[in-house]
Coordinates of C-alpha atoms (C1' of nucleotides) in Angstrom, one line a residue:
Chain A
X1 CA 118.5 97.3 64.1
X2 CA 119.9 100.8 64.5
X3 CA 117.5 103.2 66.1
X4 CA 116.6 106.0 63.8
X5 CA 117.6 109.1 65.8
X6 CA 115.2 111.9 65.8
X7 CA 117.6 114.3 67.6
X8 CA 115.7 117.1 69.1
X9 CA 112.3 118.0 67.8
X10 CA 111.6 120.5 65.1
X11 CA 108.1 120.7 63.7
X12 CA 108.4 119.9 60.0
X13 CA 105.2 120.1 58.2
X14 CA 103.1 122.7 59.8
X15 CA 99.8 121.0 59.3
X16 CA 97.6 121.8 62.3
X17 CA 94.4 120.0 62.9
X18 CA 91.7 120.4 65.5
X19 CA 91.2 117.4 67.8
X20 CA 87.4 117.8 67.4
X21 CA 87.7 116.2 64.0
X22 CA 89.9 113.3 65.2
X23 CA 88.1 110.0 65.8
X24 CA 90.5 109.0 68.6
X25 CA 90.1 112.2 70.5
X26 CA 88.1 110.4 73.2
X27 CA 91.1 108.4 74.1
X28 CA 93.3 111.5 74.4
X29 CA 91.0 113.8 76.2
X30 CA 88.6 111.4 77.9
X31 CA 85.3 113.1 78.5
X32 CA 83.5 114.4 75.4
X33 CA 85.0 114.5 71.9
X34 CA 85.5 118.2 72.4
X35 CA 83.5 121.2 71.3
X36 CA 86.1 122.1 68.7
X37 CA 87.9 125.3 69.2
X38 CA 91.3 125.3 70.7
X39 CA 92.8 121.8 70.8
X40 CA 95.3 122.1 68.0
X41 CA 97.9 119.5 67.2
X42 CA 100.4 118.5 64.6
X43 CA 99.1 115.1 64.0
X44 CA 100.5 111.6 63.7
X45 CA 104.3 111.6 64.0
X46 CA 105.1 108.0 63.4
X47 CA 108.0 106.6 65.4
X48 CA 109.4 103.2 64.5
X49 CA 110.6 101.0 67.3
X50 CA 113.8 102.3 68.8
X51 CA 113.3 105.8 67.5
X52 CA 114.4 108.5 69.9
X53 CA 112.9 111.8 70.7
X54 CA 115.2 114.2 72.5
X55 CA 113.0 116.7 74.2
X56 CA 114.6 120.1 75.1
X57 CA 114.3 121.2 78.7
X58 CA 112.8 124.6 79.4
X59 CA 111.0 126.8 76.9
X60 CA 109.9 126.3 74.2
X61 CA 107.7 123.8 76.1
X62 CA 107.2 120.7 74.0
X63 CA 104.3 118.4 74.7
X64 CA 103.4 115.2 72.8
X65 CA 100.3 113.1 73.2
X66 CA 100.8 109.4 72.7
X67 CA 98.3 108.0 70.2
X68 CA 99.4 104.5 69.9
X69 CA 102.3 102.3 71.0
X70 CA 104.5 102.9 74.0
X71 CA 107.3 105.3 74.8
X72 CA 110.0 104.7 77.4
X73 CA 111.6 107.6 79.2
X74 CA 115.1 107.1 80.5
X75 CA 117.7 109.2 82.1
X76 CA 121.5 108.8 82.5
X77 CA 122.7 108.7 86.0
X78 CA 125.9 110.5 87.1
X79 CA 127.7 107.2 87.0
X80 CA 126.7 106.7 83.4
X81 CA 124.1 104.0 84.1
X82 CA 120.8 104.1 82.5
X83 CA 117.6 104.4 84.5
X84 CA 114.1 103.9 82.9
X85 CA 112.1 106.7 84.4
X86 CA 108.7 105.7 83.1
X87 CA 106.5 104.5 80.3
X88 CA 103.9 106.5 78.4
X89 CA 100.8 104.8 76.8
X90 CA 98.1 106.1 74.5
X91 CA 96.3 109.1 76.0
X92 CA 99.3 110.1 78.1
X93 CA 101.5 113.1 77.8
X94 CA 105.3 113.3 77.2
X95 CA 107.2 116.5 77.6
X96 CA 106.2 118.3 80.8
X97 CA 108.5 116.2 82.9
X98 CA 111.5 117.6 81.0
X99 CA 110.5 121.3 81.4
X100 CA 112.0 121.7 84.8
X101 CA 115.3 119.9 84.1
X102 CA 118.1 122.3 83.5
X103 CA 120.4 119.5 82.3
X104 CA 120.2 115.9 81.3
X105 CA 116.7 115.9 79.9
X106 CA 114.9 112.6 79.6
X107 CA 115.5 110.5 76.6
X108 CA 112.2 109.3 75.0
X109 CA 112.5 106.1 73.1
X110 CA 109.7 104.3 71.3
X111 CA 109.5 100.9 73.0
X112 CA 107.4 99.7 70.1
X113 CA 106.2 101.4 66.9
X114 CA 104.2 104.4 68.1
X115 CA 102.3 107.4 66.9
X116 CA 102.4 110.7 68.7
X117 CA 100.8 114.1 68.1
X118 CA 102.6 117.3 68.8
X119 CA 100.5 119.7 70.8
X120 CA 100.8 123.3 70.1
X121 CA 100.7 125.2 73.4
X122 CA 98.7 128.4 73.1
X123 CA 100.5 131.7 73.3
X124 CA 99.9 132.7 76.9
X125 CA 98.1 136.0 77.5
X126 CA 97.2 136.4 74.0
X127 CA 94.5 134.0 73.0
X128 CA 91.0 134.0 74.4
X129 CA 89.5 130.7 74.9
X130 CA 92.7 128.6 75.2
X131 CA 92.2 128.1 79.0
X132 CA 90.2 125.0 78.3
X133 CA 93.2 123.5 76.6
X134 CA 95.5 124.4 79.5
X135 CA 93.0 123.0 82.0
X136 CA 93.0 119.7 80.2
X137 CA 96.8 119.6 80.1
X138 CA 96.8 120.4 83.8
X139 CA 94.4 117.5 84.6
X140 CA 96.6 115.2 82.5
X141 CA 99.7 116.4 84.3
X142 CA 98.0 115.8 87.6
X143 CA 97.4 112.2 86.7
X144 CA 101.0 111.9 85.7
X145 CA 102.1 113.1 89.2
X146 CA 99.9 110.5 90.8
X147 CA 101.2 107.8 88.5
X148 CA 104.8 108.8 89.2
X149 CA 104.2 108.6 92.9
X150 CA 103.5 104.9 92.9
X151 CA 105.0 103.2 96.0
X152 CA 107.3 100.8 94.1
X153 CA 110.3 101.2 96.3
X154 CA 108.6 100.1 99.4
X155 CA 107.2 96.8 98.1
X156 CA 109.0 93.5 97.9
X157 CA 110.1 92.5 94.4
X158 CA 107.2 90.2 93.6
X159 CA 104.6 92.8 94.7
X160 CA 106.4 95.4 92.7
X161 CA 106.3 93.3 89.5
X162 CA 102.7 92.3 90.1
X163 CA 101.7 95.9 90.7
X164 CA 103.6 97.1 87.6
X165 CA 101.9 94.5 85.4
X166 CA 98.4 95.2 86.8
X167 CA 99.0 99.0 86.3
X168 CA 100.3 98.5 82.8
X169 CA 97.4 96.3 81.8
X170 CA 94.9 98.7 83.2
X171 CA 96.5 101.7 81.4
X172 CA 96.9 99.7 78.1
X173 CA 93.4 98.6 77.9
X174 CA 91.0 101.0 76.2
X175 CA 88.6 102.5 78.6
X176 CA 85.8 100.1 79.4
X177 CA 86.9 97.1 77.5
X178 CA 88.7 94.5 79.6
X179 CA 90.4 92.3 77.1
X180 CA 92.3 89.4 78.7
X181 CA 95.9 89.9 77.8
X182 CA 98.3 92.6 76.8
X183 CA 101.7 92.5 75.2
X184 CA 104.4 94.2 77.2
X185 CA 106.4 96.2 74.7
X186 CA 109.5 96.4 76.9
X187 CA 112.2 94.0 77.9
X188 CA 112.5 92.4 81.4
X189 CA 115.6 94.5 81.8
X190 CA 113.6 97.7 81.1
X191 CA 111.0 96.7 83.7
X192 CA 113.8 96.0 86.2
X193 CA 115.4 99.3 85.4
X194 CA 112.1 101.0 86.1
X195 CA 111.3 99.2 89.3
X196 CA 114.8 99.2 90.7
X197 CA 115.2 95.4 90.3
X198 CA 117.6 93.3 88.3
X199 CA 116.5 91.7 85.2
X200 CA 116.7 88.2 86.8
X201 CA 114.6 89.3 89.7
X202 CA 111.9 90.4 87.3
X203 CA 112.0 87.1 85.6
X204 CA 111.8 85.1 88.8
X205 CA 109.0 87.3 90.1
X206 CA 107.0 86.8 86.9
X207 CA 107.6 83.0 87.1
X208 CA 106.3 83.0 90.7
X209 CA 103.3 85.1 89.9
X210 CA 102.5 82.7 87.1
X211 CA 102.9 79.6 89.3
X212 CA 100.8 81.2 92.0
X213 CA 98.1 81.9 89.3
X214 CA 98.2 85.6 90.0
X215 CA 99.1 86.5 86.5
X216 CA 99.1 84.8 83.1
X217 CA 102.5 85.1 81.5
X218 CA 103.5 83.8 78.1
X219 CA 106.6 85.5 77.1
X220 CA 105.7 89.1 76.7
X221 CA 102.0 88.5 76.8
X222 CA 100.5 89.0 80.2
X223 CA 97.0 88.9 81.5
X224 CA 95.3 89.4 84.8
X225 CA 93.6 86.6 86.7
X226 CA 90.2 87.5 88.0
X227 CA 90.1 86.4 91.6
X228 CA 93.8 87.2 92.2
X229 CA 93.4 89.2 95.4
X230 CA 93.6 86.8 98.3
X231 CA 96.9 85.1 97.2
X232 CA 99.5 86.3 99.8
X233 CA 102.3 83.8 100.1
X234 CA 103.5 82.0 97.0
X235 CA 105.8 79.0 96.9
X236 CA 109.4 79.9 96.2
X237 CA 109.5 77.4 93.3
Chain B
X1 CA 99.8 115.6 121.1
X2 CA 96.7 114.8 119.1
X3 CA 96.6 116.0 115.6
X4 CA 94.0 118.6 114.9
X5 CA 92.0 117.0 112.2
X6 CA 91.0 119.2 109.3
X7 CA 88.7 116.7 107.7
X8 CA 88.1 117.7 104.1
X9 CA 88.5 121.3 103.1
X10 CA 85.8 123.8 103.0
X11 CA 86.8 127.4 102.4
X12 CA 85.7 129.3 105.4
X13 CA 86.4 132.9 105.3
X14 CA 86.1 134.0 101.7
X15 CA 88.8 136.6 101.8
X16 CA 90.5 136.5 98.4
X17 CA 93.8 138.3 97.7
X18 CA 95.9 138.9 94.7
X19 CA 99.4 137.4 94.8
X20 CA 100.7 140.6 93.2
X21 CA 100.4 142.2 96.6
X22 CA 102.1 139.4 98.5
X23 CA 105.7 139.9 99.5
X24 CA 106.5 136.2 99.3
X25 CA 105.0 135.7 95.8
X26 CA 108.5 135.4 94.3
X27 CA 108.9 132.1 96.2
X28 CA 105.6 130.8 95.0
X29 CA 105.6 131.8 91.4
X30 CA 109.4 132.1 90.7
X31 CA 109.9 134.5 87.9
X32 CA 108.6 138.0 88.4
X33 CA 106.4 139.1 91.3
X34 CA 103.5 139.0 88.9
X35 CA 101.7 141.7 86.8
X36 CA 98.7 141.4 89.1
X37 CA 95.5 140.3 87.6
X38 CA 94.5 136.7 88.0
X39 CA 96.4 135.0 90.8
X40 CA 93.9 134.8 93.5
X41 CA 94.2 132.9 96.7
X42 CA 92.7 132.4 100.1
X43 CA 95.7 133.3 102.1
X44 CA 97.5 131.9 105.0
X45 CA 95.8 128.8 106.4
X46 CA 97.9 128.0 109.4
X47 CA 98.5 124.3 110.1
X48 CA 100.0 123.2 113.4
X49 CA 102.3 120.2 113.4
X50 CA 100.3 117.1 112.8
X51 CA 97.3 118.8 111.3
X52 CA 95.7 116.8 108.5
X53 CA 94.2 118.0 105.3
X54 CA 92.1 115.5 103.6
X55 CA 91.9 116.5 99.9
X56 CA 88.9 115.3 97.9
X57 CA 89.6 113.4 94.7
X58 CA 88.1 114.7 91.5
X59 CA 86.2 118.0 91.1
X60 CA 86.1 120.4 92.7
X61 CA 89.8 120.6 92.1
X62 CA 91.6 121.8 95.2
X63 CA 95.1 123.2 95.0
X64 CA 97.2 124.5 97.9
X65 CA 100.5 126.4 97.7
X66 CA 102.8 125.7 100.5
X67 CA 104.1 129.0 102.0
X68 CA 106.2 127.7 104.8
X69 CA 106.8 124.5 106.7
X70 CA 106.6 121.1 105.2
X71 CA 103.7 118.8 104.3
X72 CA 103.9 115.0 104.1
X73 CA 101.7 113.1 101.7
X74 CA 100.9 109.6 102.6
X75 CA 98.6 106.9 101.3
X76 CA 97.2 103.7 102.9
X77 CA 98.1 100.5 101.0
X78 CA 95.7 97.7 100.5
X79 CA 97.3 95.8 103.4
X80 CA 96.7 98.7 105.7
X81 CA 100.3 99.8 105.9
X82 CA 101.2 103.5 105.5
X83 CA 103.4 104.7 102.7
X84 CA 104.8 108.3 102.6
X85 CA 104.3 109.4 99.0
X86 CA 106.1 112.6 99.1
X87 CA 106.9 115.9 100.8
X88 CA 106.0 119.4 99.8
X89 CA 108.0 122.4 100.6
X90 CA 107.4 126.2 100.2
X91 CA 106.7 127.1 96.6
X92 CA 105.3 123.7 95.8
X93 CA 101.7 122.6 95.1
X94 CA 99.5 120.1 96.9
X95 CA 96.3 118.9 95.4
X96 CA 96.7 117.9 91.8
X97 CA 98.1 114.5 92.6
X98 CA 94.8 113.7 94.2
X99 CA 92.6 114.8 91.3
X100 CA 92.9 111.5 89.4
X101 CA 92.5 109.1 92.3
X102 CA 89.0 107.7 92.4
X103 CA 89.5 106.3 95.9
X104 CA 92.0 106.4 98.7
X105 CA 93.1 110.1 98.3
X106 CA 96.4 111.1 99.7
X107 CA 96.4 112.2 103.3
X108 CA 98.3 115.5 103.7
X109 CA 99.8 116.0 107.1
X110 CA 101.8 119.0 108.3
X111 CA 105.2 117.5 109.2
X112 CA 106.0 120.8 111.0
X113 CA 103.9 123.9 111.6
X114 CA 103.1 125.2 108.1
X115 CA 101.2 127.8 106.2
X116 CA 99.4 127.2 103.0
X117 CA 97.3 129.3 100.6
X118 CA 94.3 127.9 98.9
X119 CA 94.3 128.7 95.2
X120 CA 91.0 129.5 93.6
X121 CA 91.0 127.8 90.2
X122 CA 89.4 130.1 87.6
X123 CA 86.1 129.1 86.1
X124 CA 87.1 127.5 82.8
X125 CA 85.8 129.0 79.6
X126 CA 84.4 132.0 81.3
X127 CA 87.2 134.3 82.4
X128 CA 89.5 136.0 80.0
X129 CA 93.0 136.4 81.2
X130 CA 93.2 133.4 83.5
X131 CA 95.3 131.3 81.1
X132 CA 98.4 132.8 82.7
X133 CA 97.3 131.3 86.0
X134 CA 96.7 127.9 84.5
X135 CA 100.0 128.0 82.7
X136 CA 101.8 128.7 85.9
X137 CA 100.1 125.8 87.6
X138 CA 101.0 123.6 84.6
X139 CA 104.6 124.5 84.9
X140 CA 104.5 123.8 88.6
X141 CA 102.8 120.5 88.0
X142 CA 105.4 119.6 85.4
X143 CA 108.1 120.1 88.0
X144 CA 106.2 117.8 90.4
X145 CA 106.2 115.1 87.8
X146 CA 109.9 115.3 87.4
X147 CA 110.4 115.3 91.1
X148 CA 108.1 112.3 91.5
X149 CA 110.1 110.4 88.9
X150 CA 113.3 110.4 91.0
X151 CA 115.1 107.1 90.5
X152 CA 115.1 106.1 94.2
X153 CA 114.2 102.5 93.8
X154 CA 117.3 101.7 91.7
X155 CA 119.8 103.1 94.1
X156 CA 121.5 101.3 97.0
X157 CA 120.2 102.5 100.4
X158 CA 123.1 104.8 101.1
X159 CA 122.8 106.6 97.8
X160 CA 119.0 106.9 98.2
X161 CA 119.4 108.6 101.5
X162 CA 122.2 110.8 100.3
X163 CA 120.2 111.8 97.2
X164 CA 117.1 112.4 99.4
X165 CA 119.0 114.7 101.7
X166 CA 120.7 116.6 98.9
X167 CA 117.4 117.0 97.2
X168 CA 115.6 118.2 100.3
X169 CA 118.3 120.7 101.2
X170 CA 118.2 122.1 97.7
X171 CA 114.5 122.4 97.8
X172 CA 114.4 123.8 101.3
X173 CA 116.9 126.6 100.6
X174 CA 115.6 129.8 99.3
X175 CA 116.6 130.3 95.8
X176 CA 120.1 131.6 95.5
X177 CA 121.1 131.5 99.1
X178 CA 123.1 128.4 100.1
X179 CA 122.9 128.3 103.9
X180 CA 124.8 125.5 105.4
X181 CA 122.3 123.3 107.2
X182 CA 118.7 122.6 107.2
X183 CA 116.4 120.9 109.7
X184 CA 114.6 117.8 108.5
X185 CA 111.1 118.1 109.7
X186 CA 110.3 114.4 109.3
X187 CA 111.3 111.4 111.3
X188 CA 113.7 108.7 110.1
X189 CA 110.8 106.4 109.8
X190 CA 109.1 108.9 107.4
X191 CA 112.2 109.1 105.3
X192 CA 112.4 105.3 105.2
X193 CA 108.7 105.0 104.3
X194 CA 109.2 107.4 101.5
X195 CA 112.4 105.8 100.1
X196 CA 111.3 102.2 100.7
X197 CA 113.8 101.6 103.4
X198 CA 113.4 100.6 107.0
X199 CA 114.0 103.2 109.7
X200 CA 117.1 101.4 110.9
X201 CA 118.6 101.5 107.4
X202 CA 118.0 105.2 107.1
X203 CA 119.8 105.7 110.5
X204 CA 122.7 103.6 109.4
X205 CA 123.0 105.3 106.1
X206 CA 123.1 108.7 107.7
X207 CA 125.7 107.5 110.1
X208 CA 127.9 106.2 107.2
X209 CA 127.4 109.4 105.2
X210 CA 128.5 111.4 108.3
X211 CA 131.5 109.2 108.9
X212 CA 132.4 109.4 105.2
X213 CA 132.1 113.2 105.4
X214 CA 129.5 113.3 102.6
X215 CA 127.0 114.9 104.9
X216 CA 126.9 116.8 108.1
X217 CA 124.4 115.2 110.4
X218 CA 123.5 116.3 113.9
X219 CA 120.1 114.8 114.8
X220 CA 117.7 116.4 112.4
X221 CA 120.0 119.1 111.3
X222 CA 121.7 118.1 108.0
X223 CA 124.1 120.0 105.8
X224 CA 125.9 119.3 102.6
X225 CA 129.7 119.1 102.4
X226 CA 131.2 121.0 99.5
X227 CA 133.5 118.6 97.8
X228 CA 131.4 115.6 98.4
X229 CA 131.3 114.3 94.9
X230 CA 134.2 111.9 94.5
X231 CA 133.5 109.8 97.6
X232 CA 132.4 106.4 96.3
X233 CA 133.0 103.6 98.7
X234 CA 132.6 104.3 102.4
X235 CA 133.7 102.2 105.3
X236 CA 131.0 100.1 106.8
X237 CA 131.6 101.3 110.3
Chain C
dC1 C1' 111.7 114.5 136.3
dG2 C1' 108.8 111.5 133.9
dT3 C1' 106.9 110.2 129.7
dA4 C1' 106.3 109.5 124.8
dG5 C1' 108.1 109.6 120.7
dT6 C1' 112.2 109.2 118.3
dA7 C1' 116.9 107.7 117.3
dT8 C1' 120.6 104.4 117.7
dT9 C1' 123.0 100.0 117.8
dG10 C1' 123.7 94.9 117.6
dA11 C1' 122.7 90.2 116.0
dC12 C1' 120.4 87.3 112.9
dT13 C1' 117.9 86.3 108.7
dA14 C1' 115.5 86.9 104.3
dT15 C1' 115.8 88.9 100.1
dC16 C1' 117.9 90.6 96.2
dT17 C1' 122.1 91.2 93.3
dT18 C1' 125.7 89.4 90.8
dC19 C1' 128.1 86.3 88.0
dA20 C1' 127.8 82.7 84.8
dA21 C1' 125.8 79.5 81.8
dT22 C1' 122.2 78.1 78.9
dG23 C1' 117.9 78.3 76.2
dC24 C1' 114.9 80.4 73.0
dC25 C1' 113.5 82.9 68.9
dA26 C1' 113.5 85.8 64.9
dG27 C1' 116.1 87.6 61.3
dT28 C1' 119.9 86.9 57.8
dG29 C1' 122.6 84.9 54.4
dG30 C1' 124.7 80.9 52.4
Chain D
dC1 C1' 116.5 74.7 54.0
dC2 C1' 119.6 75.4 57.6
dA3 C1' 123.5 77.2 60.2
dC4 C1' 124.7 81.5 62.3
dT5 C1' 124.0 85.5 64.9
dG6 C1' 122.3 88.8 68.3
dG7 C1' 119.0 90.1 71.6
dC8 C1' 116.3 88.6 75.1
dA9 C1' 114.7 85.3 78.7
dT10 C1' 115.6 81.8 82.0
dT11 C1' 117.9 79.2 85.7
dG12 C1' 121.4 78.2 89.3
dA13 C1' 124.8 79.2 93.0
dA14 C1' 127.2 82.3 95.9
dG15 C1' 127.6 86.5 98.3
dA16 C1' 126.1 91.2 99.7
dT17 C1' 122.6 94.2 101.2
dA18 C1' 118.8 95.5 103.7
dG19 C1' 114.9 93.9 106.8
dT20 C1' 113.4 92.3 111.4
dC21 C1' 113.6 91.9 116.2
dA22 C1' 115.1 93.5 120.4
dA23 C1' 117.4 96.4 123.7
dT24 C1' 118.9 100.9 124.9
dA25 C1' 119.8 106.0 124.5
dC26 C1' 118.4 110.4 123.5
dT27 C1' 115.3 114.6 123.4
dA28 C1' 111.4 117.6 123.7
dC29 C1' 107.9 118.9 126.4
dG30 C1' 104.4 118.9 129.9

DNA sequence: CGTAGTATTGACTATCTTCAATGCCAGTGG
DNA sequence: CCACTGGCATTGAAGATAGTCAATACTACG
């Protein structure tokens, strides 16, 4: 299964729609469905699993909104090794994290079949009411900063994996609804690459969390257990 | 030396100035010194070492620009342990990372005597030309996302410390000038808390980097060595 | 000069990585 | 239908890395 390469991004069909008329806009812009003036996007780019978006660094400043699926951001270290830098779920932005990188931009790969919208940034200093759009982007970016500051490196492996799964389930669930289980779209190796653990350690941590009844794990399906807080020490096997 | 607690933030003197008339605006807003319309700040809050800014989460959305010194962001884990979530240097923003946190906002502590400016966010949808301000904030926030996504957890301890120091020196130096050495304003324990390493491991890593001539280390003064790239394996002692 | 905070060093131990082998599962083609 | 294949997941054993505990040295500052 060769990944279909979408090298770079070049807007193709110039259809522009207003988010105010999109039924899923609540997911993207939380709060209200939008008055309906300045949130303009090129809608619904479909990415099959493995498709790659190579975002340019610096201007023009590209932003995508994830509509469905999951994107994995990765970067190539100086030694040539791959590092998974993060995941993006519906309602989250991709693009700003690459703006400041002079070289080696992030590679964005669809971890599962996904749909994204390409946001058209307003021309600065020209338009009138586009500050509402910019403010929403700013709030979204602020949430990304917080998310990227997660204290993974300081936690022991099992806590890192538990926190990752809990975080992922929370982000994957539609606001409000708390469905039991969620399918992880990425491999154990991806999780390990993201958390700074080896694939095997992720597997063992998941097994221990399952044995300790802190998580439900069936292959890639994971679910939270309700009263999972007090469990501290888990048996090694 | 008790830290002077600045609990919460409440703008006191309502002096508002335009960044266009500030000599250090280049450091804050890179690019040009600014046309001079909409970048308004409450200037020069002085924080002595150890002073604490407790930023509220959610609206009103507080943003500070660091003018000089260094701020350390930390959060309290569920177990009560402290985790250093990041450092902010001149030209960097503090505030947005707390907007999305419902509870447990970041604690911002002056790692060394510092000066910050309080940015007054424009009233959205009202003003005209304030989109330029928002766009600059957005670009700054994008850089923060990238910075927070550093691949620390995947690197071995010595590489983590080396990368941290190199990153810090780069950020601490004024753009363009490459002065030899920089004073780290934080303790080894702070660095360890940030990188997910113990204090002792940071000390040992710095000692090895010094022996291997990858860094110059004299107490808190650190400096980069020019041709430091090819060094791969360093002697253990 | 004494004190408190910080930095360093050593010895021992727990955790995590690495290497290797095996199992599982879906897709493919005979 | 079934063997074959490739990607992914799992398990075990051995070794390396980093954490913990404890003692000591350094440094700034009153």
